[in-house]
Every structure is written in structure tokens, then in C-alpha cells.
PDB file of C-alpha atoms in Angstrom:
ATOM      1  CA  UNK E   1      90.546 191.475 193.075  1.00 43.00           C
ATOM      2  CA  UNK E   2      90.084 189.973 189.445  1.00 46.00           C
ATOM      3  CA  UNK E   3      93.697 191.162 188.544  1.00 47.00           C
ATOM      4  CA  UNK E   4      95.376 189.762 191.200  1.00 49.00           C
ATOM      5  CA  UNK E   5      94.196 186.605 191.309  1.00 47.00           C
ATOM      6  CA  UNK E   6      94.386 186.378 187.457  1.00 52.00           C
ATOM      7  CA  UNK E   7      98.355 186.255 187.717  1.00 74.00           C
ATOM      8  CA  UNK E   8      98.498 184.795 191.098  1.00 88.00           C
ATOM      9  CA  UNK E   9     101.574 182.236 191.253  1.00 95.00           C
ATOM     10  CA  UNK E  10     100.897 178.101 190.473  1.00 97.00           C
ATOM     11  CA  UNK E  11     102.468 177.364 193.953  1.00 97.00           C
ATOM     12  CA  UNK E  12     101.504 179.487 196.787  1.00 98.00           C
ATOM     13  CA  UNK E  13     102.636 178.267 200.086  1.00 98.00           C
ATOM     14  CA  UNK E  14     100.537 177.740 203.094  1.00 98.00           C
ATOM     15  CA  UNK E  15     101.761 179.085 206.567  1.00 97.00           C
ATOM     16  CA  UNK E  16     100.303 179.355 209.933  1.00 97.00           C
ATOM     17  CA  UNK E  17      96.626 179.659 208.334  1.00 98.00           C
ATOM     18  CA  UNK E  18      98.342 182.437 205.693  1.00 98.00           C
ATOM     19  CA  UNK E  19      98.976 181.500 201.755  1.00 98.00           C
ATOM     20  CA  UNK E  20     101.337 183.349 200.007  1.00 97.00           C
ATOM     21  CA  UNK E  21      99.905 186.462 197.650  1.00 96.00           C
ATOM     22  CA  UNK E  22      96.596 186.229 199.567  1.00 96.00           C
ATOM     23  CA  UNK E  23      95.314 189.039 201.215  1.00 94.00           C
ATOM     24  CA  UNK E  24      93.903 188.951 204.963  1.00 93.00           C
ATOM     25  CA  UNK E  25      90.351 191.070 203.880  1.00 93.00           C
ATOM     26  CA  UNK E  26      87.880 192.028 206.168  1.00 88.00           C
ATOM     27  CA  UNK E  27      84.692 189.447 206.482  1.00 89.00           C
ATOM     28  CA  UNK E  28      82.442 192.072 205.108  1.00 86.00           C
ATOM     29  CA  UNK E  29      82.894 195.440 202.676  1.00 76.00           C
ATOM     30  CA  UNK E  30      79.773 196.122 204.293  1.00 72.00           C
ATOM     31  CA  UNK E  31      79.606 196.678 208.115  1.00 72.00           C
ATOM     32  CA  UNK E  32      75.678 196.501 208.875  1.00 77.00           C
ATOM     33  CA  UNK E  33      75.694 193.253 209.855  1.00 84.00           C
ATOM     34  CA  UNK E  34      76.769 191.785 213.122  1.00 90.00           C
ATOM     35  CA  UNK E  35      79.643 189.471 212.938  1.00 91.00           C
ATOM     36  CA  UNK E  36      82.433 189.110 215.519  1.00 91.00           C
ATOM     37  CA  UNK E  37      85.776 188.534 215.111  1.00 92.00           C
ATOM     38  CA  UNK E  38      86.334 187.039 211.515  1.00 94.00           C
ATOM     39  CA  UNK E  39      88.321 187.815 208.330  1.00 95.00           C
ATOM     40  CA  UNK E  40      88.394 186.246 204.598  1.00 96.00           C
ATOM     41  CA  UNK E  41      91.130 184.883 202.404  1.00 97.00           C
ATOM     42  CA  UNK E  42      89.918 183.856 198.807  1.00 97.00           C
ATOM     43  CA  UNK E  43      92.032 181.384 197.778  1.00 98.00           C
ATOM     44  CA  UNK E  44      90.719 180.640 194.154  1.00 98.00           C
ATOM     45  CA  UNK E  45      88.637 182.885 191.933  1.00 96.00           C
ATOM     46  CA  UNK E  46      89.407 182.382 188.743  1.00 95.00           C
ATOM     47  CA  UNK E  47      86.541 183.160 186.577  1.00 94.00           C
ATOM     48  CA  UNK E  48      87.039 179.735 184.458  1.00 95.00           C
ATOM     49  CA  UNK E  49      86.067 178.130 187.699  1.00 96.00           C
ATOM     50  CA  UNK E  50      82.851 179.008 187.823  1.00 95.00           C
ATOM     51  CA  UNK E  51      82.938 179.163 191.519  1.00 97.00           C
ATOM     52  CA  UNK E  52      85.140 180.824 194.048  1.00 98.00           C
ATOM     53  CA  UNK E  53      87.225 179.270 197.322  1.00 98.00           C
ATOM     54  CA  UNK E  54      87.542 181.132 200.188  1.00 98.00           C
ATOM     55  CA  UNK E  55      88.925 180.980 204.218  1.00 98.00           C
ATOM     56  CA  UNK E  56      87.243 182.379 206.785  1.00 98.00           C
ATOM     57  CA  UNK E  57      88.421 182.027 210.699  1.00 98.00           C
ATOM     58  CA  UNK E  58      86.813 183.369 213.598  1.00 97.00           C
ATOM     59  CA  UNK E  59      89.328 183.781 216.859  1.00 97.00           C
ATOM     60  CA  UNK E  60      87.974 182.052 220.002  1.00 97.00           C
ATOM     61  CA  UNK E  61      84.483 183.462 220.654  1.00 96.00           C
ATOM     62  CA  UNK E  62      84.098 184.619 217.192  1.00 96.00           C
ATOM     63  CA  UNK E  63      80.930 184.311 214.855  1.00 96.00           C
ATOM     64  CA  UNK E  64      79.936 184.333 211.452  1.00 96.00           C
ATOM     65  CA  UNK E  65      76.563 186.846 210.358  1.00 96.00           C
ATOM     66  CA  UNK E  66      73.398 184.826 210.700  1.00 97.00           C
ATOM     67  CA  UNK E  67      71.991 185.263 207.159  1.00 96.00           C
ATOM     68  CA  UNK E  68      70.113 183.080 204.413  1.00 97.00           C
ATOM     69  CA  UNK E  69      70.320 183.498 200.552  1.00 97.00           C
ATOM     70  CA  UNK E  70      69.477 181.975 197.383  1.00 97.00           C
ATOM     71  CA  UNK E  71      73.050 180.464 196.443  1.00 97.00           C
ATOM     72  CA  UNK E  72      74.062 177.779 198.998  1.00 97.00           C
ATOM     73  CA  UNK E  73      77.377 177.201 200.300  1.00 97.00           C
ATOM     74  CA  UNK E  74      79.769 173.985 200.436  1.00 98.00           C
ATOM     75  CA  UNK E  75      81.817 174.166 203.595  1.00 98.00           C
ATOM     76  CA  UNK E  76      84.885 172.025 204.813  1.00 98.00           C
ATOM     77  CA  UNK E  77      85.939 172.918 208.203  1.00 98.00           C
ATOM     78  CA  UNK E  78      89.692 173.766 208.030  1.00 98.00           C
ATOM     79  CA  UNK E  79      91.399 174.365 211.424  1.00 98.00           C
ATOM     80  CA  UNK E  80      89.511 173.976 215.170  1.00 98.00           C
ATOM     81  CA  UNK E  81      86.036 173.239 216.872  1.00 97.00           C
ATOM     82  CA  UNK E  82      83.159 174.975 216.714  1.00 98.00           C
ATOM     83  CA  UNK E  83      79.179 174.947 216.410  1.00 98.00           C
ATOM     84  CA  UNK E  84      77.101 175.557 213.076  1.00 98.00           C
ATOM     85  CA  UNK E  85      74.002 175.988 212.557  1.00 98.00           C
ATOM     86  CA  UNK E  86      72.391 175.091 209.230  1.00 98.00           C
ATOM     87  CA  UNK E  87      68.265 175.681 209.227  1.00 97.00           C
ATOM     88  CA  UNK E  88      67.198 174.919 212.676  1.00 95.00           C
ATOM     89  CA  UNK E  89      69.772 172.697 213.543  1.00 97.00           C
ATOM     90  CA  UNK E  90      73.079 173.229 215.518  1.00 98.00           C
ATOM     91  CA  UNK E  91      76.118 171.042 215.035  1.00 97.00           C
ATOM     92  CA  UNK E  92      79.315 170.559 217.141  1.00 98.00           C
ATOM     93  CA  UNK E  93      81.763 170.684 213.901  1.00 98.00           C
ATOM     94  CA  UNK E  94      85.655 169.813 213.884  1.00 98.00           C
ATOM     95  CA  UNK E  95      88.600 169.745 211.101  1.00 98.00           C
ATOM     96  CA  UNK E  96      87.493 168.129 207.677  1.00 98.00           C
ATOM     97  CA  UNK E  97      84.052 167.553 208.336  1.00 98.00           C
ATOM     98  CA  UNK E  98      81.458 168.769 205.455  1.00 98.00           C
ATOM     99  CA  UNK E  99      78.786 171.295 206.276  1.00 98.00           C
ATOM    100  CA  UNK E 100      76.119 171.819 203.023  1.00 98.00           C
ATOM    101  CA  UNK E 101      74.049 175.229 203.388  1.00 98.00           C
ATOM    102  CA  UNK E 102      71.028 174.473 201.275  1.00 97.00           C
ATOM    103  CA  UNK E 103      69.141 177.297 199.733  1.00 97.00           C
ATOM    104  CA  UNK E 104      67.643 179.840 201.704  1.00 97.00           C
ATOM    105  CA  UNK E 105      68.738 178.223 204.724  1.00 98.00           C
ATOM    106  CA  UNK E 106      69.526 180.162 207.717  1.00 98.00           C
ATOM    107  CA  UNK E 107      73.108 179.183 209.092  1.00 98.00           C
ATOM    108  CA  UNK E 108      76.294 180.865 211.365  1.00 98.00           C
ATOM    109  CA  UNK E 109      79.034 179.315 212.091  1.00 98.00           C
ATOM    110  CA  UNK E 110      80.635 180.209 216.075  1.00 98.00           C
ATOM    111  CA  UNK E 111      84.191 179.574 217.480  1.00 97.00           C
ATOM    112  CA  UNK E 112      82.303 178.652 220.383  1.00 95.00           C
ATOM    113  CA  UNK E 113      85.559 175.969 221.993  1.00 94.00           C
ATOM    114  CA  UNK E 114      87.864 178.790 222.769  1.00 96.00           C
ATOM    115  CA  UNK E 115      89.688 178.034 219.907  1.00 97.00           C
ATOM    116  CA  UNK E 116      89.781 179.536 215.985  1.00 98.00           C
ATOM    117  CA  UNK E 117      87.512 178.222 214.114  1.00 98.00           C
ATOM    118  CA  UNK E 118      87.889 178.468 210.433  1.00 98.00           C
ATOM    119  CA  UNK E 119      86.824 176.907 207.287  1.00 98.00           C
ATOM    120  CA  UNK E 120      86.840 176.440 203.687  1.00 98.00           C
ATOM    121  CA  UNK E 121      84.006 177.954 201.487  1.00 98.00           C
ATOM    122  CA  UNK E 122      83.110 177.065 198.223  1.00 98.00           C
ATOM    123  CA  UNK E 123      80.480 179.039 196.287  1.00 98.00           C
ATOM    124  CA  UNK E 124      79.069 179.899 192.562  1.00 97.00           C
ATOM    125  CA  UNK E 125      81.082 183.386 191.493  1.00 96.00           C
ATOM    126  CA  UNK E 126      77.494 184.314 190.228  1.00 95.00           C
ATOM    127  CA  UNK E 127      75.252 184.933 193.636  1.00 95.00           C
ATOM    128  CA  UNK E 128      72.694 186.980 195.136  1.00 95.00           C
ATOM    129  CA  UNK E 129      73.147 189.265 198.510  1.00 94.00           C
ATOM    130  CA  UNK E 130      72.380 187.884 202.175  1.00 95.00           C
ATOM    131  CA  UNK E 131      69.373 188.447 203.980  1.00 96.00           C
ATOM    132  CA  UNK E 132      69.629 189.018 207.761  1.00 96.00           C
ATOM    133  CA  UNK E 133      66.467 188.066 209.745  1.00 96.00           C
ATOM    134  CA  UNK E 134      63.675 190.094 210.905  1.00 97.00           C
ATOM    135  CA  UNK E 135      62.554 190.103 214.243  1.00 96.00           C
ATOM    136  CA  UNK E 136      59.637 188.035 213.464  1.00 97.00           C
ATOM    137  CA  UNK E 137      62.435 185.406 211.899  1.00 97.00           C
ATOM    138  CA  UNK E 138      64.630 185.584 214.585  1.00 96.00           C
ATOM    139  CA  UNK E 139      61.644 184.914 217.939  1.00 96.00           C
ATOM    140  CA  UNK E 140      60.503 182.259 215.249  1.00 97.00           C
ATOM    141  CA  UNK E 141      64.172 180.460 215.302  1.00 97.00           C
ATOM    142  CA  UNK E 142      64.323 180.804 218.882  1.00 97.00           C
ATOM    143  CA  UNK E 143      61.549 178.614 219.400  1.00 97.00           C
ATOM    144  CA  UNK E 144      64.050 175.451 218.988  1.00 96.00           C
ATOM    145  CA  UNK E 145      65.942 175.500 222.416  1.00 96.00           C
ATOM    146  CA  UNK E 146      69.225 174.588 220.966  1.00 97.00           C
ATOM    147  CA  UNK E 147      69.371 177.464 218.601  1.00 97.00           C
ATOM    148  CA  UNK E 148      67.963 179.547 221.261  1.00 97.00           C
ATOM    149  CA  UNK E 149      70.943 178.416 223.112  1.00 96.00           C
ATOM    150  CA  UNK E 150      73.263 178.604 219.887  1.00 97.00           C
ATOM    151  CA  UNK E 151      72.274 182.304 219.800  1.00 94.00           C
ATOM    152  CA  UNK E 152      72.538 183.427 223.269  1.00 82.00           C
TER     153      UNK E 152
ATOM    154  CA  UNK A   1      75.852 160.636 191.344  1.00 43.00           C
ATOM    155  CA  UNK A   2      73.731 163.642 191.136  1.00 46.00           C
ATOM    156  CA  UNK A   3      71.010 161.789 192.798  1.00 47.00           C
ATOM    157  CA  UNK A   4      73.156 160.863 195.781  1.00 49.00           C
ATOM    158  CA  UNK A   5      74.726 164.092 196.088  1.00 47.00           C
ATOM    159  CA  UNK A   6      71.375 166.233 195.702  1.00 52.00           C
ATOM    160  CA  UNK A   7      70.339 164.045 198.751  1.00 74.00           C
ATOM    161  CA  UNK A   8      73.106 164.484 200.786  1.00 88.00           C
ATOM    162  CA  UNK A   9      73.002 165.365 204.246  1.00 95.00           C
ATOM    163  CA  UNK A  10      73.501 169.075 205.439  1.00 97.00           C
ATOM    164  CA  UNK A  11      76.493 167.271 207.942  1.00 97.00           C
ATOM    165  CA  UNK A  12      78.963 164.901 206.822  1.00 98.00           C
ATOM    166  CA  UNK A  13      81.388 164.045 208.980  1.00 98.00           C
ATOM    167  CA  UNK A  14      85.040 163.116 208.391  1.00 98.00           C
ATOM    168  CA  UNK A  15      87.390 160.385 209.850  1.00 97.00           C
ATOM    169  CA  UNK A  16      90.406 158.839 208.625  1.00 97.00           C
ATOM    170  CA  UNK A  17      90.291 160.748 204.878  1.00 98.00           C
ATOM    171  CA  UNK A  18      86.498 158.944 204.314  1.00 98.00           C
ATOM    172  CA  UNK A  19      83.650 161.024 204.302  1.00 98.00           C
ATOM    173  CA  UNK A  20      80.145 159.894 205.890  1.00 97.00           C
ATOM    174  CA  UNK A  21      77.922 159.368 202.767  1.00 96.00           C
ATOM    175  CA  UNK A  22      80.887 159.502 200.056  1.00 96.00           C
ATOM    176  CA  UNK A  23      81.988 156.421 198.087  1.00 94.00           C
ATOM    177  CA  UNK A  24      85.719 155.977 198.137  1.00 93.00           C
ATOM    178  CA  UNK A  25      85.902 156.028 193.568  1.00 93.00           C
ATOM    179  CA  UNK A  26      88.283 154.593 191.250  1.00 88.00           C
ATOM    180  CA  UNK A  27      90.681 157.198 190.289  1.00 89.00           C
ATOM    181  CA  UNK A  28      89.478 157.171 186.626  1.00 86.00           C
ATOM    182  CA  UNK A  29      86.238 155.353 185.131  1.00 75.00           C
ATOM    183  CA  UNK A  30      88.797 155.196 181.860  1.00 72.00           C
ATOM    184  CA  UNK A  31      91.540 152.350 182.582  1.00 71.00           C
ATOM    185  CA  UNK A  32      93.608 153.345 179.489  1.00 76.00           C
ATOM    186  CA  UNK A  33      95.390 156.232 181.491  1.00 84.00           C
ATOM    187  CA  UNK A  34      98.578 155.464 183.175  1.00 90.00           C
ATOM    188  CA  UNK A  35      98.247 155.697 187.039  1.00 91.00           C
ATOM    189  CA  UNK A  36      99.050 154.108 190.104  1.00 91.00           C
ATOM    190  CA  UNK A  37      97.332 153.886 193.800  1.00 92.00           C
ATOM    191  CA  UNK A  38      95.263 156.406 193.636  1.00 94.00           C
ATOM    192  CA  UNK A  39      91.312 156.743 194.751  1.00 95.00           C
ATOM    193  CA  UNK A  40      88.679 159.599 194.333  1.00 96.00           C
ATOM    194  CA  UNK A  41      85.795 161.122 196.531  1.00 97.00           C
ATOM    195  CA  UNK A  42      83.456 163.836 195.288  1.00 97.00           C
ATOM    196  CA  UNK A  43      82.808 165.733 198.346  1.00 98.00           C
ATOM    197  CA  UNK A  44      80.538 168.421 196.265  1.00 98.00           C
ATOM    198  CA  UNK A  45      78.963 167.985 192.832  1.00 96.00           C
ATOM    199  CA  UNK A  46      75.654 169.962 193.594  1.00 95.00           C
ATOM    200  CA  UNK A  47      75.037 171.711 189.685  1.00 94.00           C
ATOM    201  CA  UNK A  48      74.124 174.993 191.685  1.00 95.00           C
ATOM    202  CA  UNK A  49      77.642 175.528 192.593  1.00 96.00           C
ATOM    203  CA  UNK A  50      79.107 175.392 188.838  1.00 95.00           C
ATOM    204  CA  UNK A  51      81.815 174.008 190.448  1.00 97.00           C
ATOM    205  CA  UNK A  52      83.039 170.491 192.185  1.00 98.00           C
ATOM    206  CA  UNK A  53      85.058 169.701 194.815  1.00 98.00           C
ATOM    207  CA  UNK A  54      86.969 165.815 194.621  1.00 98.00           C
ATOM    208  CA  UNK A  55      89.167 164.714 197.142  1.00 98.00           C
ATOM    209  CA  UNK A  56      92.154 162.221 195.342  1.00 98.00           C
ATOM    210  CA  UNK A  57      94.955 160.026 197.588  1.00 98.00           C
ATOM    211  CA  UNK A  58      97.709 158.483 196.603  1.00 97.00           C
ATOM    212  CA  UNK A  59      99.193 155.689 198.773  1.00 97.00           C
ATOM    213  CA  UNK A  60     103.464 156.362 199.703  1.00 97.00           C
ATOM    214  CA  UNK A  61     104.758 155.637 195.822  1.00 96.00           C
ATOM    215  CA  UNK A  62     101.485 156.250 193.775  1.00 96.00           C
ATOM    216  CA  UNK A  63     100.444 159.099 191.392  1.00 96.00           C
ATOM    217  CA  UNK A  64      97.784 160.955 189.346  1.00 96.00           C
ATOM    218  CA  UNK A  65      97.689 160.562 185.285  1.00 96.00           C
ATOM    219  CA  UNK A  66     100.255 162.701 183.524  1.00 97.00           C
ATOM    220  CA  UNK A  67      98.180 164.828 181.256  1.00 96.00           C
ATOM    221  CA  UNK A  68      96.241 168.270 180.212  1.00 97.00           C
ATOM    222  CA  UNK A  69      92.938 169.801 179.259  1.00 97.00           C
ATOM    223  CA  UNK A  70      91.731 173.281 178.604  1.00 97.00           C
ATOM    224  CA  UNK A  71      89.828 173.427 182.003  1.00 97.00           C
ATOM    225  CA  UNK A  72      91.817 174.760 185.033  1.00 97.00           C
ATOM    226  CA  UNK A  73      92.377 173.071 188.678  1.00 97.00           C
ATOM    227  CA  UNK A  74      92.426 174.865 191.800  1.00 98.00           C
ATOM    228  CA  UNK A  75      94.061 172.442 194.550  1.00 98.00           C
ATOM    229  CA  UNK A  76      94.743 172.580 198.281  1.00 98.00           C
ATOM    230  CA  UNK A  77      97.052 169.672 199.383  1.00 98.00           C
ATOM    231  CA  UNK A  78      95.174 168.270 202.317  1.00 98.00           C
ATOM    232  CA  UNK A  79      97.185 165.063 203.914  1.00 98.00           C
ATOM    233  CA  UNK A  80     100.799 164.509 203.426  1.00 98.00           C
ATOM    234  CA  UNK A  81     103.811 165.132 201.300  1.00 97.00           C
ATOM    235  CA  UNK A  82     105.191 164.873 198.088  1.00 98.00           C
ATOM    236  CA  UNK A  83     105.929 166.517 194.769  1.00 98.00           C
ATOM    237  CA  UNK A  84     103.646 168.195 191.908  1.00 98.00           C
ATOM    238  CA  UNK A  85     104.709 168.971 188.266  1.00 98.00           C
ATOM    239  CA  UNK A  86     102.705 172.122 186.689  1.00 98.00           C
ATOM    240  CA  UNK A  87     103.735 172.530 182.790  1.00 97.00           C
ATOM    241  CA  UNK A  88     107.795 172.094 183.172  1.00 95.00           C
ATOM    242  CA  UNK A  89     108.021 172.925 187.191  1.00 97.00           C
ATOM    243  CA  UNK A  90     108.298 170.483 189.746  1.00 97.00           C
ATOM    244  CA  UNK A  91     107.562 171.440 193.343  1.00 97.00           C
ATOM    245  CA  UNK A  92     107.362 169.939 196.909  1.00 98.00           C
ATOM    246  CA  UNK A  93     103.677 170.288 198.238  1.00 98.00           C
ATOM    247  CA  UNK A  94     102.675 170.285 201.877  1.00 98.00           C
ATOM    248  CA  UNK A  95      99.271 170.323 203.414  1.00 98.00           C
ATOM    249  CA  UNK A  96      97.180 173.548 203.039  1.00 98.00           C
ATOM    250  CA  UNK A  97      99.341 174.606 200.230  1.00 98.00           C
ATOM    251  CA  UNK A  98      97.648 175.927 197.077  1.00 98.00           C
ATOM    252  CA  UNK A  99      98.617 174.771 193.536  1.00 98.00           C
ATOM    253  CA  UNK A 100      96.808 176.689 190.353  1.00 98.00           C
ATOM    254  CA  UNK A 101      96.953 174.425 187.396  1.00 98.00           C
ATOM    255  CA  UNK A 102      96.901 176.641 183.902  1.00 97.00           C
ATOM    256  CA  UNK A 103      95.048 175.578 180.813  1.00 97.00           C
ATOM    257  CA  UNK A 104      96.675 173.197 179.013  1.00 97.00           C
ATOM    258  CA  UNK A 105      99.860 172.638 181.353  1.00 98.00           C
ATOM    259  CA  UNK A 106     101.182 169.324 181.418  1.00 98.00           C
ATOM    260  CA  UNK A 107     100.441 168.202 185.528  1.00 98.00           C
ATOM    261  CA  UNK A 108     100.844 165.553 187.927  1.00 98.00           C
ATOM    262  CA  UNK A 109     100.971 164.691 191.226  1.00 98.00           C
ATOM    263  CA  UNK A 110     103.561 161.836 193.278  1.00 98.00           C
ATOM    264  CA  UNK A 111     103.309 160.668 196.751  1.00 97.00           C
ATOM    265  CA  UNK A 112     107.247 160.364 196.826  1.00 95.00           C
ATOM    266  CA  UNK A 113     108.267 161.098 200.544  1.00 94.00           C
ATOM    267  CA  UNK A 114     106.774 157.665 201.285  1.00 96.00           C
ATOM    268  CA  UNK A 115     103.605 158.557 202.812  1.00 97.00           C
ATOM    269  CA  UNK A 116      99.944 158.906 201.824  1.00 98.00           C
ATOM    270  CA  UNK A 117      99.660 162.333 199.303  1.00 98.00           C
ATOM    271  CA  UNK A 118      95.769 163.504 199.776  1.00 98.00           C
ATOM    272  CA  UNK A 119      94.214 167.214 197.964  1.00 98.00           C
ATOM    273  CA  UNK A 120      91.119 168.610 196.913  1.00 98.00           C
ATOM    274  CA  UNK A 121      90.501 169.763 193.570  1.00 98.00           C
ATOM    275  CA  UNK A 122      88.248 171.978 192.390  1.00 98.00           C
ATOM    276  CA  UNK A 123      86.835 171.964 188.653  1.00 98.00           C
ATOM    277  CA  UNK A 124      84.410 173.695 186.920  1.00 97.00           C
ATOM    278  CA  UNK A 125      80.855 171.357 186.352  1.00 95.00           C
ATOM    279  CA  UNK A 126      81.402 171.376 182.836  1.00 95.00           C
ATOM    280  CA  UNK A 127      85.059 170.518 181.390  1.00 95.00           C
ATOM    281  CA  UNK A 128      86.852 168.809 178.711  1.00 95.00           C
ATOM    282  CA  UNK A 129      88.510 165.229 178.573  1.00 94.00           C
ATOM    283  CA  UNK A 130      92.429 165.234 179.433  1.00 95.00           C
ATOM    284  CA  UNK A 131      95.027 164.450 176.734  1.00 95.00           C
ATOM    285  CA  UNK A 132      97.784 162.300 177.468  1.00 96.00           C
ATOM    286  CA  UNK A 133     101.228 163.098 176.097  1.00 96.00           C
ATOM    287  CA  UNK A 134     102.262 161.720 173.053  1.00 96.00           C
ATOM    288  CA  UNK A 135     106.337 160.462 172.829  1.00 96.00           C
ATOM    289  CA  UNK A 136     107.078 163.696 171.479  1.00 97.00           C
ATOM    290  CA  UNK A 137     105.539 165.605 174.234  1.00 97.00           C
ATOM    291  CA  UNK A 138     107.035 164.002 176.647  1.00 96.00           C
ATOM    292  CA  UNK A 139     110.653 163.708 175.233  1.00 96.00           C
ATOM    293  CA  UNK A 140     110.332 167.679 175.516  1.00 97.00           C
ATOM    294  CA  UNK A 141     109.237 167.688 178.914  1.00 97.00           C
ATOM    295  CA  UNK A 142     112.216 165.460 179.820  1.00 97.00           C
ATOM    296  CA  UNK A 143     114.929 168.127 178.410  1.00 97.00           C
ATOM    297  CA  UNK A 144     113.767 169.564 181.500  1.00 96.00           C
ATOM    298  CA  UNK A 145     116.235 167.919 184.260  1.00 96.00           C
ATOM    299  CA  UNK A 146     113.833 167.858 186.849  1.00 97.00           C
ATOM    300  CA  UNK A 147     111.108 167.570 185.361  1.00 97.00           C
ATOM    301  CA  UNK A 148     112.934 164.231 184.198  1.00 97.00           C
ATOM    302  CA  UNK A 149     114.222 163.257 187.348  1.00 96.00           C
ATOM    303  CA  UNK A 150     110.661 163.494 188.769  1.00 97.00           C
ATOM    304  CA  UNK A 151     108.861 161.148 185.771  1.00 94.00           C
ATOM    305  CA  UNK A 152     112.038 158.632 186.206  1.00 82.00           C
TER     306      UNK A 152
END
């Protein structure tokens, strides 16, 4: 990836949730986790950043992995309604707003309006892997009846 | 700000280009920068990231300082249209479009289709202090017709 985005253009155009010279990738090199319907754009990666942008959109119904991790996450929802949930709380989220994933923080985001749902990402290019939960973690979320709803 | 932002609320929401819990900035602490109707919101500044993530508007008719640092940008046009100059190129921007700003290239940005401009920026946390062109840096960049046309 580091090439490419190294001599990316200075303009690339946006269209119909595309930019030019950025690739539609999978949501995940890694298919172990559950995740529905979603793919990833990274829009800036430059190492001088520091930090890396990227897109991801869910199609109506879609959903992001439940996970937690060290490194948090600085979200702006881009296109469509949806639901988050950050911790054990679930939010009804729409264009622009700002969703902060604090450390260690359980969250998922679902395209739950039957509509995409996809957002801007912003995280540290320097970041550990994603922990999915345990059984144990997952009865113990549960216990809040709107993420019990939120997960189904 | 690092207070305010470390206390920041996992949702903010958005309405009307404000942000709940983000104070709508002068453009530049520095007043001895040429500018013109233009105002600043740091949506992210948590240090964990490495990165920030400002929003900046100009009204119809306004536009950013005229200048260049070693750091890079990485901006997504997010409300309106108008025109951006990257080192000697001058472009029309629309929303969602992407615009990579080199080290050291001469940039700005003009709300010139007489409507609001709005983008996000992101920077690295730790960054250098712009430079403003001196007469002969700017006579060059005006050998450039357009770039000429667009700095009147």
C-alpha cells in the first residue's frame, strides 16, 4: 500500500462514495471475524502523518466487527443513518456527527436504517490488533437491554 | 485545549457546520498572516492519535493564508465549492474530494463560487510554523497564469 499512496495525485476526485486512485479493499485481510457487508478505502496514509484516514460503508443491514483495542478511533459519519455502539452505549448516528472510541472500548457500528452507512476513520499508523469478545464478554454486554437489542 | 478535548464526549453531534462541544476558533491565533473570513474547529486533537483533525470555513469570497511548511495536509472538502492552489496548480474542489498538500508547496484555499467553502484537515500533532511568501516568491508564482488569475 505504502507505494501507492506515496505518489498518489494532490487532487483526487470524489464520486458516488469512490475517490480517484483509491482502491475498494476488503474490511478485513483477515476473515475470522464476523462482519457483514462492509469494505475500506484509505484515503490518507502518508507516513509523515502520523495517522491514517480511512472509509468504511456498510450496505443496508450491514455491520462493522464488534472488537476493542488499545488505540482508539476518531470517527465522522460520512454518508447515511445508522446505530453505534461505543462501551455500553448505543447511538442513533447520522452524516457529520463525531463518534470518539476511547481505549479499550467495545464499539460496532450497524447500517441498521436500510440505508449505507459509512464513515470516516481516523487512527494512529502505529496500533495494536483487535480483540473480539469472549463469551463471558459478550452475556456480560448483553446485560444492558439496548445493546442486547443493538446485537440481536 | 487538550483539557477540553481529553474530556470530550464519546458523541458529538453535528448541525449546521458546528459541532456539540467544539468552539467555533479564529482562523489563526497570529493576526500578521493575510486572510479573510475564515473560522477553525478542532474536531480531534487527542495526543494518542499523532494526528488532528480541524474543520476551516470560509464565507462566499474568503480564504486561507497563502503559505508553506515542511509538514504535509491531508484534506477532504466537506461543504461547498471553490478553488485550491497546491505549489503552482490551481483546481476546483467539491465536497468529498481529497487534496494532498506536499512539503513545502505553496497552498491556499478560496471560497470563489460565492458560497460557504468548508474541509477538514488533517496534520500531524507535532509540525512546524508556515512561511509566508516573500515578493520574490510570489512574483514567481504569478508567471504562472492561473495561478495569477486565482491570487488577483
Amino acid at each position: 500500500m505504502s507505494m501507492d499512496v506515496e505518489q498518489q495525485s494532490t487532487f483526487r476526485g470524489f464520486r458516488d462514495y469512490r475517490w480517484d486512485e483509491v482502491t475498494n479493499l476488503p474490511y478485513k485481510e483477515d476473515g475470522a471475524a464476523p462482519f457483514k457487508a462492509i469494505s475500506r478505502q484509505v484515503l490518507f496514509a502518508e507516513p509523515a502523518l502520523g495517522c491514517e484516514l480511512r472509509y468504511f460503508e456498510m450496505a443496508a443491514g450491514g455491520y462493522s466487527t464488534l472488537e476493542r483495542h488499545e488505540h482508539m478511533h476518531a470517527v465522522m459519519i460520512l454518508r447515511g443513518h445508522g446505530q453505534c455502539l461505543v462501551g455500553d452505549e448505543v447511538r442513533a448516528v447520522k452524516p457529520f456527527d463525531l463518534v470518539t472510541i476511547p481505549s479499550w472500548a467495545w464499539h460496532q457500528f450497524r447500517a441498521t436504517d436500510g440505508e449505507p452507512l459509512g464513515f470516516l476513520c481516523m487512527v494512529n499508523a502505529l496500533r495494536d490488533r483487535p480483540q473480539l469478545p469472549t463469551e463471558q464478554e459478550l452475556a456480560a454486554l448483553k446485560t444492558h437491554p439496548s445493546v442486547a437489542a443493538f446485537l440481536r
